């Protein structure tokens, strides 16, 4: 998993045409910790889909920008599966599981 820390990195991510997963993660929420662990498991098993994350408390500007950019109401934790610059799947909270992430990624093909 690759951490996004700056607006420049986030803008570069938006420009990617290849599929990727972006997770918005809260450092203080137990549900977010579970979702982050599930995403880490998914990332370790997924060789073809890059996984990025940002910490909401450390990068509020990026968290807000992602919600605005994708036109999806902010939630935390929140995962966006993006292909060709468009969100093709997203979910939040306890619904972010390794199984759901794998299913969403498989549906890209």
PDB file of C-alpha atoms in Angstrom:
ATOM      1  CA  UNK A   1       0.000   0.000   0.000  1.00  0.00           C
ATOM      2  CA  UNK A   2       1.266   3.427  -0.922  1.00  0.00           C
ATOM      3  CA  UNK A   3       0.483   6.444   1.239  1.00  0.00           C
ATOM      4  CA  UNK A   4      -0.692   9.661  -0.396  1.00  0.00           C
ATOM      5  CA  UNK A   5       0.626  12.694   1.498  1.00  0.00           C
ATOM      6  CA  UNK A   6       0.337  15.665  -0.854  1.00  0.00           C
ATOM      7  CA  UNK A   7      -2.089  17.244  -3.286  1.00  0.00           C
ATOM      8  CA  UNK A   8       0.461  16.714  -6.057  1.00  0.00           C
ATOM      9  CA  UNK A   9       0.498  12.955  -5.381  1.00  0.00           C
ATOM     10  CA  UNK A  10      -3.315  12.899  -5.254  1.00  0.00           C
ATOM     11  CA  UNK A  11      -3.634  14.806  -8.552  1.00  0.00           C
ATOM     12  CA  UNK A  12      -1.188  12.356 -10.181  1.00  0.00           C
ATOM     13  CA  UNK A  13      -3.368   9.511  -8.924  1.00  0.00           C
ATOM     14  CA  UNK A  14      -6.499  11.100 -10.421  1.00  0.00           C
ATOM     15  CA  UNK A  15      -4.735  11.242 -13.809  1.00  0.00           C
ATOM     16  CA  UNK A  16      -4.046   7.500 -13.904  1.00  0.00           C
ATOM     17  CA  UNK A  17      -5.975   5.566 -16.541  1.00  0.00           C
ATOM     18  CA  UNK A  18      -5.065   2.193 -15.030  1.00  0.00           C
ATOM     19  CA  UNK A  19      -7.296   0.837 -12.237  1.00  0.00           C
ATOM     20  CA  UNK A  20      -6.357   1.476  -8.620  1.00  0.00           C
ATOM     21  CA  UNK A  21      -7.904   1.424  -5.159  1.00  0.00           C
ATOM     22  CA  UNK A  22      -7.874   4.481  -2.896  1.00  0.00           C
ATOM     23  CA  UNK A  23      -8.771   4.192   0.772  1.00  0.00           C
ATOM     24  CA  UNK A  24      -9.508   7.083   3.110  1.00  0.00           C
ATOM     25  CA  UNK A  25      -8.566   5.987   6.619  1.00  0.00           C
ATOM     26  CA  UNK A  26      -9.220   7.495  10.049  1.00  0.00           C
ATOM     27  CA  UNK A  27      -6.470   7.078  12.615  1.00  0.00           C
ATOM     28  CA  UNK A  28      -8.920   7.276  15.539  1.00  0.00           C
ATOM     29  CA  UNK A  29     -11.816   5.041  14.495  1.00  0.00           C
ATOM     30  CA  UNK A  30     -11.874   1.323  15.387  1.00  0.00           C
ATOM     31  CA  UNK A  31     -14.059   0.552  12.354  1.00  0.00           C
ATOM     32  CA  UNK A  32     -11.487   2.274  10.170  1.00  0.00           C
ATOM     33  CA  UNK A  33      -8.710   0.193  11.738  1.00  0.00           C
ATOM     34  CA  UNK A  34     -10.587  -2.978  10.791  1.00  0.00           C
ATOM     35  CA  UNK A  35     -11.223  -1.736   7.252  1.00  0.00           C
ATOM     36  CA  UNK A  36      -7.549  -0.759   6.933  1.00  0.00           C
ATOM     37  CA  UNK A  37      -6.466  -4.253   8.018  1.00  0.00           C
ATOM     38  CA  UNK A  38      -8.851  -5.792   5.474  1.00  0.00           C
ATOM     39  CA  UNK A  39      -7.452  -3.494   2.780  1.00  0.00           C
ATOM     40  CA  UNK A  40      -3.880  -4.425   3.739  1.00  0.00           C
ATOM     41  CA  UNK A  41      -4.785  -8.107   3.361  1.00  0.00           C
ATOM     42  CA  UNK A  42      -6.325  -7.392  -0.036  1.00  0.00           C
ATOM     43  CA  UNK A  43      -3.283  -5.369  -1.128  1.00  0.00           C
ATOM     44  CA  UNK A  44      -0.969  -8.225  -0.149  1.00  0.00           C
ATOM     45  CA  UNK A  45      -2.944 -10.636  -2.314  1.00  0.00           C
ATOM     46  CA  UNK A  46      -3.512  -8.303  -5.272  1.00  0.00           C
ATOM     47  CA  UNK A  47      -0.550  -8.176  -7.620  1.00  0.00           C
ATOM     48  CA  UNK A  48      -2.237  -6.287 -10.452  1.00  0.00           C
ATOM     49  CA  UNK A  49      -4.128  -3.541  -8.639  1.00  0.00           C
ATOM     50  CA  UNK A  50      -2.183  -0.770  -6.878  1.00  0.00           C
ATOM     51  CA  UNK A  51      -3.617   0.238  -3.507  1.00  0.00           C
ATOM     52  CA  UNK A  52      -3.219   3.761  -2.140  1.00  0.00           C
ATOM     53  CA  UNK A  53      -4.405   5.300   1.096  1.00  0.00           C
ATOM     54  CA  UNK A  54      -4.538   8.590   2.888  1.00  0.00           C
ATOM     55  CA  UNK A  55      -4.998   9.312   6.569  1.00  0.00           C
ATOM     56  CA  UNK A  56      -7.903  11.690   7.035  1.00  0.00           C
ATOM     57  CA  UNK A  57      -6.468  13.450  10.100  1.00  0.00           C
ATOM     58  CA  UNK A  58      -3.059  13.971   8.503  1.00  0.00           C
ATOM     59  CA  UNK A  59      -4.355  15.009   5.080  1.00  0.00           C
ATOM     60  CA  UNK A  60      -7.801  16.570   5.472  1.00  0.00           C
ATOM     61  CA  UNK A  61      -7.358  18.622   2.320  1.00  0.00           C
ATOM     62  CA  UNK A  62      -6.808  15.459   0.290  1.00  0.00           C
ATOM     63  CA  UNK A  63      -9.691  13.645   1.936  1.00  0.00           C
ATOM     64  CA  UNK A  64     -12.069  16.495   1.127  1.00  0.00           C
ATOM     65  CA  UNK A  65     -10.674  16.832  -2.375  1.00  0.00           C
ATOM     66  CA  UNK A  66     -11.189  13.124  -3.119  1.00  0.00           C
ATOM     67  CA  UNK A  67     -14.846  13.362  -2.084  1.00  0.00           C
ATOM     68  CA  UNK A  68     -15.307  16.449  -4.226  1.00  0.00           C
ATOM     69  CA  UNK A  69     -13.344  15.060  -7.172  1.00  0.00           C
ATOM     70  CA  UNK A  70     -15.316  11.804  -7.277  1.00  0.00           C
ATOM     71  CA  UNK A  71     -18.575  13.527  -6.239  1.00  0.00           C
ATOM     72  CA  UNK A  72     -19.177  11.027  -3.458  1.00  0.00           C
ATOM     73  CA  UNK A  73     -20.131  12.135   0.053  1.00  0.00           C
ATOM     74  CA  UNK A  74     -17.226  11.900   2.510  1.00  0.00           C
ATOM     75  CA  UNK A  75     -17.211   8.957   4.864  1.00  0.00           C
ATOM     76  CA  UNK A  76     -14.401   7.395   6.827  1.00  0.00           C
ATOM     77  CA  UNK A  77     -13.252   4.781   6.283  1.00  0.00           C
ATOM     78  CA  UNK A  78     -14.054   4.841   2.603  1.00  0.00           C
ATOM     79  CA  UNK A  79     -12.717   2.924  -0.394  1.00  0.00           C
ATOM     80  CA  UNK A  80     -12.864   3.923  -4.058  1.00  0.00           C
ATOM     81  CA  UNK A  81     -12.083   1.523  -6.898  1.00  0.00           C
ATOM     82  CA  UNK A  82     -11.142   3.709  -9.846  1.00  0.00           C
ATOM     83  CA  UNK A  83     -10.721   2.749 -13.489  1.00  0.00           C
ATOM     84  CA  UNK A  84     -10.059   5.179 -16.341  1.00  0.00           C
ATOM     85  CA  UNK A  85     -10.410   8.052 -13.876  1.00  0.00           C
ATOM     86  CA  UNK A  86     -13.924   7.077 -12.771  1.00  0.00           C
ATOM     87  CA  UNK A  87     -15.143   5.384  -9.596  1.00  0.00           C
ATOM     88  CA  UNK A  88     -16.538   1.996 -10.573  1.00  0.00           C
ATOM     89  CA  UNK A  89     -17.159   0.828  -6.995  1.00  0.00           C
ATOM     90  CA  UNK A  90     -17.062   2.412  -3.564  1.00  0.00           C
ATOM     91  CA  UNK A  91     -18.090   1.533  -0.046  1.00  0.00           C
ATOM     92  CA  UNK A  92     -17.477   2.568   3.528  1.00  0.00           C
ATOM     93  CA  UNK A  93     -17.217   1.481   7.137  1.00  0.00           C
ATOM     94  CA  UNK A  94     -17.572  -2.210   8.021  1.00  0.00           C
ATOM     95  CA  UNK A  95     -18.484  -3.047   4.424  1.00  0.00           C
ATOM     96  CA  UNK A  96     -14.822  -2.652   3.408  1.00  0.00           C
ATOM     97  CA  UNK A  97     -13.670  -6.262   3.566  1.00  0.00           C
ATOM     98  CA  UNK A  98     -11.055  -8.280   1.743  1.00  0.00           C
ATOM     99  CA  UNK A  99     -13.842 -10.325   0.143  1.00  0.00           C
ATOM    100  CA  UNK A 100     -15.749  -7.260  -1.134  1.00  0.00           C
ATOM    101  CA  UNK A 101     -12.541  -5.664  -2.412  1.00  0.00           C
ATOM    102  CA  UNK A 102     -11.610  -8.874  -4.272  1.00  0.00           C
ATOM    103  CA  UNK A 103     -15.082  -9.142  -5.801  1.00  0.00           C
ATOM    104  CA  UNK A 104     -15.012  -5.508  -6.921  1.00  0.00           C
ATOM    105  CA  UNK A 105     -11.535  -5.958  -8.430  1.00  0.00           C
ATOM    106  CA  UNK A 106     -12.577  -9.163 -10.232  1.00  0.00           C
ATOM    107  CA  UNK A 107     -15.542  -7.317 -11.750  1.00  0.00           C
ATOM    108  CA  UNK A 108     -13.124  -4.933 -13.474  1.00  0.00           C
ATOM    109  CA  UNK A 109     -12.304  -7.655 -15.978  1.00  0.00           C
TER     110      UNK A 109
END
